[in-house]
XYZ file of C-alpha atoms in Angstrom:
609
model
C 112.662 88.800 116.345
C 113.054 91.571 113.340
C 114.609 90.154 110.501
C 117.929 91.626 109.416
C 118.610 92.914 105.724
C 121.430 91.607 103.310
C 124.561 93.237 104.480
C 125.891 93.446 100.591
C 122.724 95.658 99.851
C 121.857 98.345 102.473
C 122.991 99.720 106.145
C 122.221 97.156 108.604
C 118.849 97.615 109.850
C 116.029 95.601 110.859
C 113.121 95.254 107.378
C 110.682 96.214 109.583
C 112.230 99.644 110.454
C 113.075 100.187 106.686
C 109.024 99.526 106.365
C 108.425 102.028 108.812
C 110.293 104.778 107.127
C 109.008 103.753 103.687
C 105.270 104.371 104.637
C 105.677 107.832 106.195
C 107.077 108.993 102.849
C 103.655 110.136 101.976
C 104.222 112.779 99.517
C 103.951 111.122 96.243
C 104.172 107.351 97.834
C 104.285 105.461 94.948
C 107.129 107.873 92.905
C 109.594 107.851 96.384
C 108.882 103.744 96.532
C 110.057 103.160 92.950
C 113.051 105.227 93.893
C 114.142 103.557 96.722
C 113.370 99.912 94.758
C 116.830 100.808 92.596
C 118.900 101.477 95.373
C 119.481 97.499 96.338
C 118.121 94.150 96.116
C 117.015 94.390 100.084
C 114.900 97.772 99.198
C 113.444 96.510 95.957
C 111.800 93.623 98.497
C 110.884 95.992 100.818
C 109.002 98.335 98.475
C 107.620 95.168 97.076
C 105.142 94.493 100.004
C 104.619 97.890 100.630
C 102.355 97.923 96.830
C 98.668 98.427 97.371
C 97.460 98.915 94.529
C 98.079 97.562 90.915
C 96.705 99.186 87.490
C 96.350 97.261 84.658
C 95.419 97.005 80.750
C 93.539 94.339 79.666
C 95.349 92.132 76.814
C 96.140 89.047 75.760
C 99.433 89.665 75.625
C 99.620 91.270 79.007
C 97.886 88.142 80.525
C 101.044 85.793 80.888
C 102.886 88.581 82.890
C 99.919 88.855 85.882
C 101.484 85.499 87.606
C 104.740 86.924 88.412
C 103.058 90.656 89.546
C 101.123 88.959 91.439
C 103.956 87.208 93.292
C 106.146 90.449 92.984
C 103.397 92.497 94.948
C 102.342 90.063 97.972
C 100.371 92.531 100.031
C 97.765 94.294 96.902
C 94.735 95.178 98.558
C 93.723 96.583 95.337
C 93.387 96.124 91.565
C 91.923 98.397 88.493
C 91.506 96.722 85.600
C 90.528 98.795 82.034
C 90.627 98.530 78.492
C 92.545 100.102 75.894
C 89.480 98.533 73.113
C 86.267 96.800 72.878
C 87.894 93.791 71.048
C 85.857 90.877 70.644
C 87.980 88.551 72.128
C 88.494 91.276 75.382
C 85.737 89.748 77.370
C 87.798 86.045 77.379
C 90.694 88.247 78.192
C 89.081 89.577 81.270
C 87.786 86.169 82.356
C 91.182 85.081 82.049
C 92.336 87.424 84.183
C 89.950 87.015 86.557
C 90.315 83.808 86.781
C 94.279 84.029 86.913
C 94.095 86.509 89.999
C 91.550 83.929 91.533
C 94.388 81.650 91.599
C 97.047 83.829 93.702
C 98.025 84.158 96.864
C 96.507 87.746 97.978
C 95.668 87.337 101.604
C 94.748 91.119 101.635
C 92.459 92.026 98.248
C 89.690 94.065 99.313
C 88.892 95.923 96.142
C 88.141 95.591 91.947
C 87.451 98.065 89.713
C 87.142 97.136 86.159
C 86.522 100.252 83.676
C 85.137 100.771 80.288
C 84.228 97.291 79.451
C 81.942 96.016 76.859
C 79.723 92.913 79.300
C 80.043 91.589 82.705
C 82.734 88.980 82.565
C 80.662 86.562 84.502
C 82.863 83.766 84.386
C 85.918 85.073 86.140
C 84.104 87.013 88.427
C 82.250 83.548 89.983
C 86.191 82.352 89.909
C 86.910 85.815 91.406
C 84.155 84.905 94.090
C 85.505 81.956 94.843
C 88.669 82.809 95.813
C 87.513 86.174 97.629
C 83.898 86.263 98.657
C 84.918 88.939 101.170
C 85.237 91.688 98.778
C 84.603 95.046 100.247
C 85.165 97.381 96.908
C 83.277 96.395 93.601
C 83.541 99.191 90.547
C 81.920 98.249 87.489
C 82.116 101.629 85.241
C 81.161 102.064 81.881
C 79.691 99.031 81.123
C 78.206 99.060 77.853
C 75.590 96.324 78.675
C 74.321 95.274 81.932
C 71.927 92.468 81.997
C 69.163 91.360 84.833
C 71.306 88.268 85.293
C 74.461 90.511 86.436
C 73.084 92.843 88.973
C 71.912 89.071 90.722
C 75.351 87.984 89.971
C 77.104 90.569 92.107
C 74.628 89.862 94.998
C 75.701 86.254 95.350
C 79.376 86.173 94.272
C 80.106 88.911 97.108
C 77.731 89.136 99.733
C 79.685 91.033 102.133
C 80.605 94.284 99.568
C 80.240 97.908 100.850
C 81.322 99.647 98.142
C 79.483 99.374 95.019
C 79.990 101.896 92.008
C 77.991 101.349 88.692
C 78.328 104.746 87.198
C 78.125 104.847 83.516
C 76.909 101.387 83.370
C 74.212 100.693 80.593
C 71.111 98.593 81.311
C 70.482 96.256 78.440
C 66.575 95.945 77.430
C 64.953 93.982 75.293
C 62.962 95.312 71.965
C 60.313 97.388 73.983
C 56.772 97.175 73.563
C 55.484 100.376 71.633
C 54.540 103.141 73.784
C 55.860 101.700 76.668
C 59.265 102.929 76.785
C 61.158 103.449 80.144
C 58.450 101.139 81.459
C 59.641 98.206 79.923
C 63.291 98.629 81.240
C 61.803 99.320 84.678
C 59.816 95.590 84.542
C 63.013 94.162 83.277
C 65.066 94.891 85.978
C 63.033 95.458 88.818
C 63.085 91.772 90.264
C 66.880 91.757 89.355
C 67.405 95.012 91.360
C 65.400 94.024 94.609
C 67.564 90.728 94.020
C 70.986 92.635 94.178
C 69.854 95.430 97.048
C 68.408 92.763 99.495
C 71.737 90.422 98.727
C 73.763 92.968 99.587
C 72.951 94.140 103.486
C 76.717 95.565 104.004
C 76.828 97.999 101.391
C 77.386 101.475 102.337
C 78.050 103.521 99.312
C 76.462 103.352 96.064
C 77.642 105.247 93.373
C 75.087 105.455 90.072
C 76.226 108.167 88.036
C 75.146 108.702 84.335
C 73.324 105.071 84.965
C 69.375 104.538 83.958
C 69.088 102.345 87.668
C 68.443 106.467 88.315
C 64.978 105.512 87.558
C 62.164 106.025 90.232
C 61.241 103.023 90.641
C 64.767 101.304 90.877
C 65.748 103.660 92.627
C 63.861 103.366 95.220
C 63.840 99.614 95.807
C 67.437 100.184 96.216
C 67.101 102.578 99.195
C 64.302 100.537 100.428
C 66.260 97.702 100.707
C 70.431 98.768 101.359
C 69.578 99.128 104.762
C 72.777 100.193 105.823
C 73.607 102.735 103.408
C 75.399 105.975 104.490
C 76.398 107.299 100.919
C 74.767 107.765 97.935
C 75.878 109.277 94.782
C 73.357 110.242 91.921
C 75.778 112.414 90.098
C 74.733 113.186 85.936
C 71.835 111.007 85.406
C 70.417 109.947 81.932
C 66.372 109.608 82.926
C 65.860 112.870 84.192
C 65.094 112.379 87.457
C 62.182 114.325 89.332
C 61.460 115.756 92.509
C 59.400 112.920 94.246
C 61.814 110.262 92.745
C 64.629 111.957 95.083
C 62.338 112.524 98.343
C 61.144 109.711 98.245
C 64.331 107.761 98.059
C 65.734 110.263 100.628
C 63.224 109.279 103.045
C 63.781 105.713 102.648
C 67.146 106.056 104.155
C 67.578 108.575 106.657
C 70.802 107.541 107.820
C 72.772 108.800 104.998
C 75.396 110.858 105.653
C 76.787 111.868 101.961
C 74.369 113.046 99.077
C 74.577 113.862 95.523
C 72.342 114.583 93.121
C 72.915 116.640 89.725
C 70.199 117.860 87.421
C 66.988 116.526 88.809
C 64.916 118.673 86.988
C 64.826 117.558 83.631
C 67.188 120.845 83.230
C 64.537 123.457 84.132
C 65.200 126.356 85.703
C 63.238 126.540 88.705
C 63.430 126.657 92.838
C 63.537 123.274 94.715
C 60.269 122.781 96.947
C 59.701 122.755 100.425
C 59.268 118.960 100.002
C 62.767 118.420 99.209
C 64.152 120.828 101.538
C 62.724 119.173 104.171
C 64.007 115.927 103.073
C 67.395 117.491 102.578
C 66.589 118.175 106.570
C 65.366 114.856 107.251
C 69.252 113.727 107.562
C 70.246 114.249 110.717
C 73.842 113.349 110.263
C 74.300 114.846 106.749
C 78.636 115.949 106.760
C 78.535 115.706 102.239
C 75.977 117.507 100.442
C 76.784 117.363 96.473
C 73.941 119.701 94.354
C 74.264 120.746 90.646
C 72.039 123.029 88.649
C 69.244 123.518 91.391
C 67.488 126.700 92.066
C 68.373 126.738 96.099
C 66.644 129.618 97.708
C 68.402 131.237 100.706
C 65.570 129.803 102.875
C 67.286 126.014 102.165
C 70.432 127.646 103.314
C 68.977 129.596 106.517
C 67.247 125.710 107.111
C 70.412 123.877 106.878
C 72.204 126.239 109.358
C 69.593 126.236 111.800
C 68.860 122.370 111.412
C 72.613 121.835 113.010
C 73.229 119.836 110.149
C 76.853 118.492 110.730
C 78.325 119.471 107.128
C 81.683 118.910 106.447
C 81.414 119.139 102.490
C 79.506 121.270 100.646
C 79.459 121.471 96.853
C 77.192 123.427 94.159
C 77.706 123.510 90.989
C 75.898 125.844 88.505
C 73.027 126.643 91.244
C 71.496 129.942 91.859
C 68.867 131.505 93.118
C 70.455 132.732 96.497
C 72.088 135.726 97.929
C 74.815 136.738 99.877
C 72.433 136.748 103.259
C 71.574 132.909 102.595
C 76.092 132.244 102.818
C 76.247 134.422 105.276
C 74.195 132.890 107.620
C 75.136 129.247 106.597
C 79.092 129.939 107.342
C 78.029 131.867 110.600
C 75.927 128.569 111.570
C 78.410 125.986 110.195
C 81.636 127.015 110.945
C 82.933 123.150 111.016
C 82.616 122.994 107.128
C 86.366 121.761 105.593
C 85.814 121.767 102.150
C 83.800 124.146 99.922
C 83.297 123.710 96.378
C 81.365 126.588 94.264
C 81.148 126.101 90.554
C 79.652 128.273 88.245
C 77.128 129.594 91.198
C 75.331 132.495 90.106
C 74.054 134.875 93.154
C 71.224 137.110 92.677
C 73.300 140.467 93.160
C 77.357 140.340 91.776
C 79.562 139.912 94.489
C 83.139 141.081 94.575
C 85.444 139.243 97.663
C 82.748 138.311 99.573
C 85.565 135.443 101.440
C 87.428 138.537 103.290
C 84.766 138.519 105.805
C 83.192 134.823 104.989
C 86.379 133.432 105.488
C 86.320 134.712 109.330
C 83.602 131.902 109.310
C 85.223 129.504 108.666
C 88.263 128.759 110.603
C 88.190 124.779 109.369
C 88.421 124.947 106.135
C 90.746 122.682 103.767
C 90.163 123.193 100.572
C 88.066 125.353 99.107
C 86.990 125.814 95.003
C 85.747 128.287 93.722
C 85.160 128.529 89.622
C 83.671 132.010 87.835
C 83.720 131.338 84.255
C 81.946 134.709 83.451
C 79.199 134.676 86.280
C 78.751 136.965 89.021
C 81.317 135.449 91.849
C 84.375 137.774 91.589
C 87.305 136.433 94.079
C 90.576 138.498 93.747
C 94.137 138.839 95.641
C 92.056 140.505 98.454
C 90.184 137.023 98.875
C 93.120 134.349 98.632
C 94.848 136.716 101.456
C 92.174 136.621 103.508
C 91.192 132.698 103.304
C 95.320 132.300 103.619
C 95.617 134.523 106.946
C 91.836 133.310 108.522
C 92.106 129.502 107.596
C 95.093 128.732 109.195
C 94.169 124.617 108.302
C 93.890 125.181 104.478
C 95.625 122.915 102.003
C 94.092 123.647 98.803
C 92.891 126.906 96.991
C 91.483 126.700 93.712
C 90.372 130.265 91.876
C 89.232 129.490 88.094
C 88.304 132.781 86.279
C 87.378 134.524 89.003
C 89.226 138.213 88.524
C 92.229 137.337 90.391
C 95.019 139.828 89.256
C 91.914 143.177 88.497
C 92.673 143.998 92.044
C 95.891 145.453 92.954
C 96.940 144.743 97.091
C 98.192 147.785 97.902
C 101.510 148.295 99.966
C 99.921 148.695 103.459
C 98.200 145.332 102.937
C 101.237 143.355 102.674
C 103.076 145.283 105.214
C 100.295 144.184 107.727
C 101.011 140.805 106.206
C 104.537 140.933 106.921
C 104.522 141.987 110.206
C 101.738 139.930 110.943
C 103.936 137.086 109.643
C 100.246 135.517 107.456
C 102.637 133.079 106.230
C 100.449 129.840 105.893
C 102.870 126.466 105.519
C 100.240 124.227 105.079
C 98.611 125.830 101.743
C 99.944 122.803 99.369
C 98.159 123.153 96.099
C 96.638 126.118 94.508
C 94.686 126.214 90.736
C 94.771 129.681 89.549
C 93.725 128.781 86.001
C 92.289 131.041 83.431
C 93.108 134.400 85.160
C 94.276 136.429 82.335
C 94.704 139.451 84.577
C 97.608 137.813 86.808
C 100.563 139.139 86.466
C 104.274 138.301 87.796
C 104.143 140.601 91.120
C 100.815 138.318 92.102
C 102.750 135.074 91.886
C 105.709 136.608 93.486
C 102.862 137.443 96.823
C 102.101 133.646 96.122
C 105.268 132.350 96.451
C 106.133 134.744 99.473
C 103.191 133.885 101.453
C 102.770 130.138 100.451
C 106.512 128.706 100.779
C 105.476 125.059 101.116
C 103.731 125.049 97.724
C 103.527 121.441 95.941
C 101.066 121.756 92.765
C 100.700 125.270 91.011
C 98.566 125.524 88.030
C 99.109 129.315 86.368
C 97.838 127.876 82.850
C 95.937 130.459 80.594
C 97.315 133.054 82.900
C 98.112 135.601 79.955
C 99.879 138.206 81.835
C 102.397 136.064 83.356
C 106.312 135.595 82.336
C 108.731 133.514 82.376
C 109.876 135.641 85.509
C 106.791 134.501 87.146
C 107.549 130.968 86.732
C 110.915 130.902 87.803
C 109.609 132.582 90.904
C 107.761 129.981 91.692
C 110.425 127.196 91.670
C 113.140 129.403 93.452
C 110.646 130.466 96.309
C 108.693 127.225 96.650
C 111.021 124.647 96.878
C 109.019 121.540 97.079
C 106.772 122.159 93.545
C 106.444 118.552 92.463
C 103.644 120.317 89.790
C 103.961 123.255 87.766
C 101.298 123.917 84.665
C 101.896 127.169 82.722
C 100.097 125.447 79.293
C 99.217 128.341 76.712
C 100.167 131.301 79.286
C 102.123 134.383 78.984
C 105.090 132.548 79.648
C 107.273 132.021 76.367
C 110.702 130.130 76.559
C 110.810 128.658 80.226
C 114.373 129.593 80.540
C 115.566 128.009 83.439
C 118.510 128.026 84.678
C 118.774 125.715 87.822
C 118.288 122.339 89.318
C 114.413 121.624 90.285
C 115.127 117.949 91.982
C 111.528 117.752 93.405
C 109.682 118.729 89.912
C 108.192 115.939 88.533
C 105.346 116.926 86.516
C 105.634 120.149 84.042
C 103.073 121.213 81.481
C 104.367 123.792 78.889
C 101.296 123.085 75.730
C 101.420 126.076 73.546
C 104.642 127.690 74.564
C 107.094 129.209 72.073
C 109.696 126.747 73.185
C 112.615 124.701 70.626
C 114.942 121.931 71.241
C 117.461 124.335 73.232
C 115.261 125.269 75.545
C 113.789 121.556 75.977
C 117.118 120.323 76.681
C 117.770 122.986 78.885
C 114.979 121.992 80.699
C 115.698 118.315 80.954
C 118.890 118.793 82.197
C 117.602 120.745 85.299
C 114.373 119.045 85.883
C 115.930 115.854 85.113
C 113.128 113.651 87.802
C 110.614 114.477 85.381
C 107.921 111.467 84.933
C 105.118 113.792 83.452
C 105.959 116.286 80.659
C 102.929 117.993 78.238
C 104.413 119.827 75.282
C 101.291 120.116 73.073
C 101.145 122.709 69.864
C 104.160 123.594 70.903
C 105.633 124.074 67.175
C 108.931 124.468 67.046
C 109.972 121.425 68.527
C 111.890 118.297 66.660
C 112.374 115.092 67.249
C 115.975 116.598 68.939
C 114.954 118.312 71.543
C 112.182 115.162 72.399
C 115.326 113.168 72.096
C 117.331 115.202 75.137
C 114.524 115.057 77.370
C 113.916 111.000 76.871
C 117.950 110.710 77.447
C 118.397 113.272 80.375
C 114.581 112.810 81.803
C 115.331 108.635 83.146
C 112.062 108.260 85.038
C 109.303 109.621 82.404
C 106.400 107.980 82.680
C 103.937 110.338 80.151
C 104.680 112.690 77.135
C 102.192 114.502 75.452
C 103.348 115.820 71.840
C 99.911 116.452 70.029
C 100.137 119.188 67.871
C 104.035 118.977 67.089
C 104.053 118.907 63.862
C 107.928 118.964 63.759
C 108.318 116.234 65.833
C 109.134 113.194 63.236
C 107.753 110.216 62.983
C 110.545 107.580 63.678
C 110.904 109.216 67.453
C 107.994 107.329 68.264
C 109.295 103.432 68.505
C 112.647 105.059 69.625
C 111.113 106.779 73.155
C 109.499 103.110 73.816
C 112.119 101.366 73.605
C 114.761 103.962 74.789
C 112.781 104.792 77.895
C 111.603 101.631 79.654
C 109.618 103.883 82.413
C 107.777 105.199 79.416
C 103.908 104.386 80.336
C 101.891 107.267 78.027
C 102.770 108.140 74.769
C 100.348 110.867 72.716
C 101.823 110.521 69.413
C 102.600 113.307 67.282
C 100.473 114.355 64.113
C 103.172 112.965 62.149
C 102.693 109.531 63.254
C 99.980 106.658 61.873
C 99.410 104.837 64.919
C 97.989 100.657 63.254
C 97.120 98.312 65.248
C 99.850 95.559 65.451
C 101.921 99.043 66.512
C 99.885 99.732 69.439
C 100.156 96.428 70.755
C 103.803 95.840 70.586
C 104.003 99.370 72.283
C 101.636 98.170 74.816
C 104.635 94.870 75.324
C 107.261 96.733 76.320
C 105.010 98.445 78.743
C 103.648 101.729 77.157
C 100.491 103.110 75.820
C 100.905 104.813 72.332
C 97.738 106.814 71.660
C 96.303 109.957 70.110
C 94.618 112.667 72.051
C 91.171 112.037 73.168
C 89.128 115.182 74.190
């Protein structure tokens, strides 16, 4: 029978109904959950056990709160632990905490991820082991040393994992012999390797990014042996990578299903061969396909269609070598594609809107991405109208530097629109970064075709005003995102309530303390605010915001250099929520600062580009 809640704290309904409600509020979960936690004792429970996931800095001093998190948040299924420095005494610190999570009561933990750390903690993760051998999820990124010892450690502490990410991970060699170079590292590790892929039968992603296990060799005894692995992910890789290395590992495992490789070609321009075309082909039931900096001919492209591979994901970056034909006849033979990613493509011949009749093509997309920078892929008003009135299922729209704004739509075009009614309510978030030629009656078409907007990002938009901005928030009423950093706009005068906003990035703009409080007053659910080189603002108007502004989580004030000092320790300990601080230049961050900061729950930090 449903248990009832307290009577004293909220309207009497049964938990489990409260739960239900909870979990569809899917927009921002984790924001609308700490919400609801203040309104009673009864909620606060109930959002409680609804936690997944919990993120976490590695300290010492950090390390005597995990026992009562880990009671507060019965139901994790997840936790990310990083660090903040390379300390020497960080590794005991992550064995301890390791070891203290190995001693809760998590029926559900499925997942670890522990970032940027110096050596495996080997130690608490046998603890770890112990307590949950059924580990599905394993991330181990950035490691600065990896040893033989802890690629067989990972195959017997948790035999059953499916997830395994290593990206960034260094291997640790010892002094090689002259001359012999990668050779040695490959002998080192290639017992330890076979070790870990034939330990680990279950796994069905790896994930070895910027990490030298990209060598041949290792490589391959890794497909050879992961027999049941569906995704692999290459990504940047330090050892250069050839042709055969890929093909051959390809053909070792012709089940996969997702694919990426960047840069195999020791950064040489040239076409991909037939070789690895046809292994490309080779998988059957292909849907993610992730290439950078390849020379892809519009043969690979005519192959793929006509191969029936079932793509659902498709992603270049920095490729070339193809035409509009080879697209053409992809999107005519793929129409089932949902996401489309195209960075910094160059096609033989310039293209101008080539999506107003593509887009017909493509009837499933989601998202789609498309980045110019300068090259020869021009996408303008023309081509977000089209993908918004042909894709009817399309979410996300992301234009970088691609000439949106040179193109004027002319009157009978939005007419057509309007009595067409091409209003698409499920375009949610749309990047239109870096367009200097935008101007305010472009957003306004935005905002008038795209109501349901929730993320807008209009930074380095020149031609914009504050006009366009406003626009913006009064036509799209649910913008929980809005990013106008070092654009046209100047003050951000607003002048109502924006309840749903809560992150707003204004680095660069000729705003003061007026303005800023202005601002806080009417955007007062703020949790992420970026003010960087903006120059006229004091430790006043940072002051208003930390008072009006009760649920910040992240302030950015790099490059104030009128913000004082002192206003640092006062937004830590004014502003409990506070969880991101980048100090200003005014500020000499020490050490024994940082970690009392890092106490009361906030990370005080400069920039890092």
């Amino acid at each position: 029978m449903a248990s009832s809640s307290s009577s004293s704290d909220s309207p009497h309904l049964p938990d489990e109904c409260w739960e239900s409600v909870f979990r569809n509020l899917t927009d921002d979960e984790l924001h609308y959950q700490e919400t609801l936690s203040l309104v009673s004792r009864n909620f606060l429970s109930i959002t409680n056990r609804l936690r997944t996931s919990l993120t976490l800095t590695v300290t010492h001093t950090v390390l005597p709160l995990l026992p009562a998190l880990l009671r507060r948040f019965p139901n994790l299924t997840s936790i990310n632990l990083t660090a903040i420095n390379l300390s020497p005494s960080f590794i005991a610190d992550l064995n301890a905490f390791l070891t203290q999570i190995a001693s809760s009561h998590l029926p559900s933990l499925h997942s670890l991820s522990l970032h940027y750390i110096t050596a495996f903690p080997s130690i608490g993760l046998r603890n770890f082991a112990l307590k949950f051998p059924t580990l599905k999820s394993l991330t181990c990124y950035g490691v600065l040393e990896v040893e033989p010892a802890d690629l067989k450690l990972i195959a017997t502490c948790f035999p059953n994992l499916e997830e395994l990410d290593l990206s960034y991970s260094k291997l640790r060699a010892q002094p090689s012999v002259p001359g012999d170079g990668d050779g040695n590292v490959e002998a080192m590790f290639a017992g330890a390797v076979e070790a870990m892929a034939s330990g680990l039968q279950k796994l069905r992603k790896l994930r070895l990014s910027g990490s030298p296990l990209h060598r041949g060799p290792l490589l391959l005894t890794l497909c050879r042996n992961c027999e049941s692995l569906e995704e692999l992910d290459l990504g940047y890789n330090p050892c250069h990578l050839k042709e055969g290395g890929i093909v051959d590992a390809i053909r070792e495992r012709p089940g996969l299903r997702s694919l990426t490789v960047h840069a195999i070609f020791d950064r040489r321009r040239r076409i991909v061969s037939s070789e690895l075309i046809d292994a490309f082909l080779s998988l059957k039931g292909l849907t993610c396909l992730d290439l950078d900096y390849m020379g892809l001919p519009d043969v690979f492209f005519c192959a793929v269609a006509d191969a029936g591979l079932p793509l659902r994901k498709l992603k270049l970056s920095a490729c070339f070598g193809f035409s509009r034909f080879g697209f053409s006849y992809l999107f005519s033979k793929c129409n089932l594609l949902q996401h489309l990613y195209l960075d910094w493509v160059k096609f033989i011949e310039p293209l101008e809107d080539p999506f107003i009749v593509w887009s017909f093509s493509l009837p499933n997309l989601i998202s789609l991405y498309l980045s110019n920078y300068g090259r020869n892929l021009i996408a303008t008003e023309l081509t977000f109208l089209a993908v918004v009135r042909n894709c009817p299922l399309i979410t996300e729209i992301c234009m970088n530097q691609t000439g949106f704004g040179t193109k004027k739509v002319d009157e009978a075009s939005l007419t057509s629109f309007a009595i067409n009614r091409h209003v698409n309510r499920h375009v949610k978030i749309l990047n239109l970064y870096g367009n200097d030629q935008l101007n305010d009656e472009s957003v306004m078409i935005i905002a008038s075709v795209c109501p349901n907007l929730e993320k807008i990002n209009l930074g380095r938009c020149r031609s914009i005003t504050d006009s366009a901005a406003l626009v913006v928030l009064k036509m799209c009423r649910k913008i929980t995102s809005l990013k106008v950093e070092f654009s046209g706009v100047a003050q951000f005068q607003i002048d109502f309530q924006v309840p749903a906003l809560l992150e707003l990035y204004l680095s660069g703009l000729d705003i003061n303390d007026e303005t800023l409080s202005t601002i806080s007053k009417n955007c007062c659910w703020l949790k992420d605010l970026k003010l960087e080189s903006c120059g006229e603002i004091t430790a006043k108007g940072v002051k208003k915001v930390v008072e009006n502004c009760k649920h910040l989580k992240m302030v950015s004030l790099w490059g104030c250099n009128k913000v004082a000092a002192d206003v640092v320790p006062w937004m830590v300990f004014a502003r409990p929520s506070l969880r991101m601080l980048i100090h200003p230049p005014s500020f000499s961050l020490t050490d024994s600062q940082a970690e009392l900061f890092l106490q009361h729950g906030c990370n005080v930090t400069e920039l890092k580009c």
